[in-house]
Amino acid sequence: MHKKDDNNFKQFITDIVKKHGTPLFLISGVRLKERVEYFRKLLPGVVPYYAVKANPSSDILKTFADMGLCFDVASENEIGNLLKIGVPPDNLILANSVKSPSLIKFAREKKVLLFTFDSEYELQKIAKYAPGSRVIARIKVPNVGSIVELSLKFGLEPEDVLSLLVRAKNLGLKPEGISFHVGSQCTRVENYLESFELTSMILKDAQTKNIRLKIVDIGGGFPIKHFSHEEDIFEEMAPVLNREIDRIFDKSIQIIGEPGRALVGPCCTLVMRVIGKSIRKNKHWYYLDDGVYGCLSGIIYDHCKYQFNVFKKGSVQISTLAGPTCDSFDIISVSEDLPELEIGDIVYVKNIGAYSIATATNFNSIPVAKTILTE
Ligand SMILES: Cc1ncc(COP(=O)(O)O)c(C=O)c1O
C-alpha cells in the first residue's frame, strides 16, 4: 500500500469513528463486487454458491443477489432472508448435510429442492418431507492442513456412496451429484485434486448403475490472506484446479463451488478502540471494545489469527490484547508487537469478513459491533 493510500485510510477510519463510535464492522461494497469478479476470473468454470454462514449480513446478501449469485444455505432464516430479497429458490442449495425434518419441509414449501446428504437416515428424511427432490451425496475427503477440518463431522466414506445413490433413486429422489469440502482456509491444492479423483471414480461407478450424475460441488475452502505479508495462495492454486477440472470431468458436468471466506473475508474491517490499559508483570495489557465474544469470535470458532493494526507509530513491545467482557477467557492475543497505546487509540483488523460477526454473541449484554456498508 502506498503512503497516500495509508493516509487516506487513516483519515477514512478517523472520520467514520468520529461519526459512529466503535466497535465498527465495515463492509466494503466495492470489494464485495471485486471478490465475486476475482473468483469468477480465477475459476471461470465453477459456478459460485456463496456460503451464507460465512457472513449473513443483509448488505452482503443484497450485493451478491444483485450480481445474480447463487447461495449455499443451511437454515430456515438463511433461506427466508434470500427469498425475501428476490433470490429464486432454484439458485439455492441446502448444503447442510444434516437437516431437521422441519427445515426440509420448510425448504420444500419454499421450492428449494436441492439437498446434500451424507447418510441413509438423511435420505429417508428428505424422501419423506421433500419427496422427489434432487440430492447430492457429500463425501469425506482429505482435509490435510486446512485450518478448519470439516471431514471430521461430515461426509460419506467414498465406498458407501454408490449404494446410497441407488437407495436415493429407489426412494424416489433424483441423485444429481457429488459434493465435498476440503476444509476451510485450505492451502494444500492436493486436497482438491485428490477429491476430484475420488469424485470422478464415483461418477463412473454410478454410470454402471444407470445413474448419470450432473453436478460436482467442489465446496469451499479457497484461502485468503489474513496478514499483509502473506502470498495469495488461491491465485496460485487456481490454474491447477482449472487444469484438473478440465482434464478429469466431462464437459457435460456442471461444476459448482460454495465459497464463503474467499468472497467476504477480504471485504471487511473491524475497528476497535482501547478502552482500558494496565501493566501486568512488566507487560502492557490493552483492553479493546470488542473481543472473542464479539467479532473476534473467529479466534475461537474459526481458529483464525488476525493482524492487529494501529495508526500510532513508535518503538514496539510485546503486549496483550483483551476484550471488554468480564470473562478472563476474553483474551485476544498475548503477543502483539505494539507501540504504547492510550485509551481511545484505534486498533483495526482487516480481512475479517468471514466467520467473525457471524459468530459474535452479545455476552455481558454488550451489543455486537455496528455494521456499516461503505464504498
Ligand atoms: C457445506 C459448506 N460449504 C461451504 C462452506 C464455506 O467454506 P469456506 O468459507 O471455507 O469457503 C462451509 C464452511 O463451513 C460449509 O460447511
Tab-separated table of C-alpha atoms in Angstrom, residues 84-345:
chain	number	residue	atom	x	y	z
A	84	LYS	CA	-37.315	-12.058	0.688
A	85	ILE	CA	-34.824	-10.129	-1.444
A	86	GLY	CA	-35.924	-11.891	-4.597
A	87	VAL	CA	-33.375	-14.693	-4.994
A	88	PRO	CA	-35.087	-17.511	-6.946
A	89	PRO	CA	-35.311	-20.779	-4.960
A	90	ASP	CA	-33.564	-22.559	-7.844
A	91	ASN	CA	-30.447	-20.540	-7.018
A	92	LEU	CA	-30.148	-22.150	-3.581
A	93	ILE	CA	-28.561	-25.378	-2.426
A	94	LEU	CA	-29.348	-26.624	1.075
A	95	ALA	CA	-25.834	-27.839	1.758
A	96	ASN	CA	-26.183	-28.618	5.439
A	97	SER	CA	-25.919	-32.368	5.151
A	98	VAL	CA	-27.815	-32.947	8.419
A	99	LYS	CA	-31.180	-31.169	8.401
A	100	SER	CA	-34.105	-31.222	10.771
A	101	PRO	CA	-37.415	-32.514	9.388
A	102	SER	CA	-38.878	-29.018	9.805
A	103	LEU	CA	-36.048	-27.456	7.786
A	104	ILE	CA	-36.588	-29.951	4.954
A	105	LYS	CA	-40.355	-29.279	5.000
A	106	PHE	CA	-39.753	-25.524	5.019
A	107	ALA	CA	-37.328	-25.782	2.086
A	108	ARG	CA	-39.834	-27.798	0.095
A	109	GLU	CA	-42.636	-25.328	0.794
A	110	LYS	CA	-40.325	-22.572	-0.476
A	111	LYS	CA	-39.403	-24.659	-3.536
A	112	VAL	CA	-35.777	-25.138	-2.553
A	113	LEU	CA	-35.331	-28.649	-3.856
A	114	LEU	CA	-31.602	-29.331	-3.991
A	115	PHE	CA	-30.184	-31.016	-0.884
A	116	THR	CA	-26.922	-32.598	0.170
A	117	PHE	CA	-26.918	-35.762	2.275
A	118	ASP	CA	-24.319	-37.965	3.901
A	119	SER	CA	-26.283	-40.841	5.407
A	120	GLU	CA	-29.160	-43.147	4.693
A	121	TYR	CA	-31.147	-41.539	7.543
A	122	GLU	CA	-30.880	-38.199	5.809
A	123	LEU	CA	-32.098	-39.689	2.535
A	124	GLN	CA	-35.104	-41.166	4.309
A	125	LYS	CA	-35.935	-37.779	5.836
A	126	ILE	CA	-35.597	-35.996	2.502
A	127	ALA	CA	-37.735	-38.646	0.761
A	128	LYS	CA	-40.402	-38.264	3.463
A	129	TYR	CA	-40.533	-34.473	3.777
A	130	ALA	CA	-39.461	-33.364	0.302
A	131	PRO	CA	-40.337	-36.271	-1.999
A	132	GLY	CA	-38.889	-36.216	-5.493
A	133	SER	CA	-36.131	-33.736	-4.602
A	134	ARG	CA	-32.691	-33.569	-6.180
A	135	VAL	CA	-29.931	-34.863	-3.922
A	136	ILE	CA	-26.158	-34.587	-3.864
A	137	ALA	CA	-24.007	-37.045	-1.897
A	138	ARG	CA	-21.401	-35.403	0.277
A	139	ILE	CA	-18.248	-37.441	0.571
A	140	LYS	CA	-15.434	-37.387	3.086
A	141	VAL	CA	-12.231	-36.076	1.518
A	142	PRO	CA	-8.740	-35.184	2.745
A	143	ASN	CA	-8.728	-32.013	4.875
A	144	VAL	CA	-4.959	-32.128	5.446
A	145	GLY	CA	-3.551	-28.817	6.645
A	146	SER	CA	-6.833	-26.894	6.365
A	147	ILE	CA	-7.436	-24.514	9.242
A	148	VAL	CA	-10.981	-25.763	9.865
A	149	GLU	CA	-11.448	-29.509	9.305
A	150	LEU	CA	-14.922	-30.360	8.047
A	151	SER	CA	-14.477	-34.036	7.213
A	152	LEU	CA	-14.366	-34.707	10.958
A	153	LYS	CA	-18.109	-34.206	11.162
A	154	PHE	CA	-19.413	-34.715	7.634
A	155	GLY	CA	-19.164	-36.917	4.602
A	156	LEU	CA	-19.859	-40.437	3.405
A	157	GLU	CA	-16.987	-42.851	3.086
A	158	PRO	CA	-16.454	-42.951	-0.690
A	159	GLU	CA	-17.058	-46.727	-0.761
A	160	ASP	CA	-20.565	-46.241	0.700
A	161	VAL	CA	-21.701	-43.671	-1.839
A	162	LEU	CA	-22.809	-45.889	-4.696
A	163	SER	CA	-25.274	-47.926	-2.663
A	164	LEU	CA	-26.792	-44.727	-1.276
A	165	LEU	CA	-27.157	-43.185	-4.724
A	166	VAL	CA	-29.083	-46.328	-5.709
A	167	ARG	CA	-31.082	-46.069	-2.475
A	168	ALA	CA	-31.897	-42.438	-3.256
A	169	LYS	CA	-33.283	-43.473	-6.629
A	170	ASN	CA	-35.328	-46.258	-5.039
A	171	LEU	CA	-36.740	-43.738	-2.574
A	172	GLY	CA	-37.995	-41.633	-5.497
A	173	LEU	CA	-35.314	-38.959	-5.173
A	174	LYS	CA	-33.139	-37.680	-8.009
A	175	PRO	CA	-29.451	-38.341	-7.342
A	176	GLU	CA	-27.736	-35.467	-9.119
A	177	GLY	CA	-24.185	-35.155	-7.939
A	178	ILE	CA	-21.305	-35.390	-5.535
A	179	SER	CA	-20.070	-32.726	-3.131
A	180	PHE	CA	-17.175	-32.387	-0.757
A	181	HIS	CA	-15.399	-29.826	1.383
A	182	VAL	CA	-11.616	-29.843	1.637
A	183	GLY	CA	-11.677	-27.864	4.913
A	184	SER	CA	-11.786	-24.120	5.318
A	185	GLN	CA	-8.746	-21.963	4.500
A	186	CYS	CA	-7.279	-24.867	2.545
A	187	THR	CA	-3.780	-24.060	1.374
A	188	ARG	CA	-2.984	-27.520	0.036
A	189	VAL	CA	-4.124	-27.904	-3.564
A	190	GLU	CA	-3.710	-31.684	-3.324
A	191	ASN	CA	-6.820	-31.828	-1.104
A	192	TYR	CA	-8.860	-30.647	-4.088
A	193	LEU	CA	-7.017	-32.832	-6.588
A	194	GLU	CA	-7.476	-35.994	-4.533
A	195	SER	CA	-11.162	-35.097	-4.100
A	196	PHE	CA	-11.558	-34.648	-7.868
A	197	GLU	CA	-10.093	-38.119	-8.451
A	198	LEU	CA	-12.366	-39.706	-5.848
A	199	THR	CA	-15.386	-37.945	-7.297
A	200	SER	CA	-14.526	-38.969	-10.836
A	201	MET	CA	-14.384	-42.632	-9.791
A	202	ILE	CA	-17.790	-42.312	-8.147
A	203	LEU	CA	-19.279	-40.704	-11.279
A	204	LYS	CA	-18.025	-43.657	-13.331
A	205	ASP	CA	-19.305	-46.225	-10.822
A	206	ALA	CA	-22.688	-44.521	-10.776
A	207	GLN	CA	-22.963	-44.890	-14.547
A	208	THR	CA	-22.655	-48.647	-14.172
A	209	LYS	CA	-25.892	-48.452	-12.156
A	210	ASN	CA	-27.529	-46.224	-14.733
A	211	ILE	CA	-27.210	-43.133	-12.574
A	212	ARG	CA	-25.959	-40.163	-14.561
A	213	LEU	CA	-24.706	-37.556	-12.136
A	214	LYS	CA	-24.690	-33.993	-13.460
A	215	ILE	CA	-23.200	-31.869	-10.687
A	216	VAL	CA	-19.835	-31.811	-8.952
A	217	ASP	CA	-19.873	-29.462	-5.986
A	218	ILE	CA	-16.271	-28.689	-5.021
A	219	GLY	CA	-17.379	-26.904	-1.829
A	220	GLY	CA	-15.493	-24.025	-0.249
A	221	GLY	CA	-12.099	-23.805	1.373
A	222	PHE	CA	-10.477	-21.308	-1.027
A	223	PRO	CA	-7.892	-19.485	1.083
A	224	ILE	CA	-7.426	-15.761	1.636
A	225	LYS	CA	-4.627	-13.620	3.019
A	226	HIS	CA	-5.198	-12.719	6.667
A	227	PHE	CA	-1.827	-10.971	7.024
A	228	SER	CA	-0.429	-8.370	4.649
A	229	HIS	CA	2.869	-10.269	4.179
A	230	GLU	CA	1.155	-13.474	3.030
A	231	GLU	CA	1.025	-14.694	-0.570
A	232	ASP	CA	-2.295	-15.110	-2.342
A	233	ILE	CA	-2.338	-18.906	-2.383
A	234	PHE	CA	-5.770	-19.064	-4.055
A	235	GLU	CA	-4.308	-17.311	-7.087
A	236	GLU	CA	-1.518	-19.905	-7.228
A	237	MET	CA	-3.944	-22.813	-6.819
A	238	ALA	CA	-6.489	-21.689	-9.391
A	239	PRO	CA	-4.642	-22.641	-12.624
A	240	VAL	CA	-4.004	-26.124	-11.204
A	241	LEU	CA	-7.655	-26.507	-10.250
A	242	ASN	CA	-8.829	-25.351	-13.687
A	243	ARG	CA	-6.467	-27.688	-15.499
A	244	GLU	CA	-7.518	-30.685	-13.411
A	245	ILE	CA	-11.231	-29.917	-13.641
A	246	ASP	CA	-10.882	-29.804	-17.449
A	247	ARG	CA	-8.845	-32.982	-17.510
A	248	ILE	CA	-10.939	-35.052	-15.125
A	249	PHE	CA	-14.549	-34.079	-15.680
A	250	ASP	CA	-16.649	-34.365	-18.796
A	251	LYS	CA	-17.813	-31.042	-20.259
A	252	SER	CA	-21.439	-32.008	-19.552
A	253	ILE	CA	-20.818	-31.943	-15.782
A	254	GLN	CA	-21.775	-28.716	-14.050
A	255	ILE	CA	-19.088	-27.700	-11.558
A	256	ILE	CA	-20.290	-25.594	-8.659
A	257	GLY	CA	-18.485	-24.302	-5.564
A	258	GLU	CA	-19.546	-22.969	-2.169
A	259	PRO	CA	-17.028	-20.226	-1.369
A	260	GLY	CA	-17.586	-18.369	1.883
A	261	ARG	CA	-14.334	-16.929	3.170
A	262	ALA	CA	-12.925	-16.217	-0.304
A	263	LEU	CA	-15.847	-13.938	-1.198
A	264	VAL	CA	-16.276	-11.981	2.025
A	265	GLY	CA	-13.107	-12.352	4.100
A	266	PRO	CA	-11.112	-9.567	2.423
A	267	CYS	CA	-14.102	-7.180	2.284
A	268	CYS	CA	-14.457	-6.301	5.966
A	269	THR	CA	-12.513	-4.367	8.592
A	270	LEU	CA	-13.152	-4.387	12.325
A	271	VAL	CA	-12.373	-1.081	14.006
A	272	MET	CA	-11.976	-1.000	17.775
A	273	ARG	CA	-10.641	1.377	20.393
A	274	VAL	CA	-8.594	0.893	23.522
A	275	ILE	CA	-10.949	1.223	26.498
A	276	GLY	CA	-8.585	0.119	29.258
A	277	LYS	CA	-4.914	-0.307	29.940
A	278	SER	CA	-2.765	-1.894	32.617
A	279	ILE	CA	0.741	-3.147	33.211
A	280	ARG	CA	0.972	-6.701	34.499
A	281	LYS	CA	4.349	-8.291	35.163
A	282	ASN	CA	6.021	-5.564	33.130
A	283	LYS	CA	3.811	-6.183	30.129
A	284	HIS	CA	1.272	-3.814	28.653
A	285	TRP	CA	-2.291	-5.026	28.535
A	286	TYR	CA	-4.775	-3.193	26.335
A	287	TYR	CA	-8.489	-3.812	26.685
A	288	LEU	CA	-10.452	-3.244	23.481
A	289	ASP	CA	-14.150	-2.644	22.959
A	290	ASP	CA	-14.545	-5.901	21.019
A	291	GLY	CA	-13.189	-9.341	21.816
A	292	VAL	CA	-13.545	-13.074	21.425
A	293	TYR	CA	-17.210	-12.949	22.457
A	294	GLY	CA	-17.815	-10.456	19.645
A	295	CYS	CA	-16.429	-10.074	16.151
A	296	LEU	CA	-13.138	-11.671	17.144
A	297	SER	CA	-15.005	-14.932	17.838
A	298	GLY	CA	-13.226	-16.327	14.775
A	299	ILE	CA	-10.193	-16.752	17.028
A	300	ILE	CA	-12.175	-19.478	18.788
A	301	TYR	CA	-14.539	-20.965	16.207
A	302	ASP	CA	-12.547	-20.361	13.039
A	303	HIS	CA	-9.107	-20.956	14.622
A	304	CYS	CA	-8.180	-17.734	12.889
A	305	LYS	CA	-5.212	-15.490	13.532
A	306	TYR	CA	-5.546	-11.812	12.719
A	307	GLN	CA	-3.205	-8.932	12.077
A	308	PHE	CA	-3.855	-6.163	14.615
A	309	ASN	CA	-3.006	-2.731	13.216
A	310	VAL	CA	-2.671	0.681	14.844
A	311	PHE	CA	-2.035	4.145	13.447
A	312	LYS	CA	0.283	5.042	16.331
A	313	LYS	CA	3.984	4.951	15.478
A	314	GLY	CA	6.884	4.335	17.849
A	315	SER	CA	9.006	1.576	19.307
A	316	VAL	CA	7.063	-1.591	19.904
A	317	GLN	CA	6.892	-4.010	22.795
A	318	ILE	CA	5.156	-7.345	23.186
A	319	SER	CA	1.703	-6.605	24.537
A	320	THR	CA	-1.516	-8.392	25.356
A	321	LEU	CA	-4.882	-7.532	23.826
A	322	ALA	CA	-8.047	-8.437	25.696
A	323	GLY	CA	-11.760	-7.942	25.079
A	324	PRO	CA	-14.329	-5.939	27.021
A	325	THR	CA	-16.221	-8.721	28.836
A	326	CYS	CA	-15.834	-9.882	32.432
A	327	ASP	CA	-14.505	-13.276	31.427
A	328	SER	CA	-10.777	-13.998	31.567
A	329	PHE	CA	-11.284	-16.232	28.534
A	330	ASP	CA	-11.736	-12.993	26.599
A	331	ILE	CA	-8.046	-12.607	25.826
A	332	ILE	CA	-7.461	-11.813	22.177
A	333	SER	CA	-3.703	-12.215	21.888
A	334	VAL	CA	-0.798	-12.388	24.333
A	335	SER	CA	1.950	-11.482	21.886
A	336	GLU	CA	1.308	-8.457	19.733
A	337	ASP	CA	4.176	-6.124	18.872
A	338	LEU	CA	2.604	-2.737	19.582
A	339	PRO	CA	3.750	0.802	20.323
A	340	GLU	CA	2.494	2.182	23.604
A	341	LEU	CA	-1.229	2.827	23.197
A	342	GLU	CA	-3.521	5.130	25.138
A	343	ILE	CA	-7.207	4.984	25.960
A	344	GLY	CA	-9.146	5.930	22.834
A	345	ASP	CA	-6.479	4.787	20.346
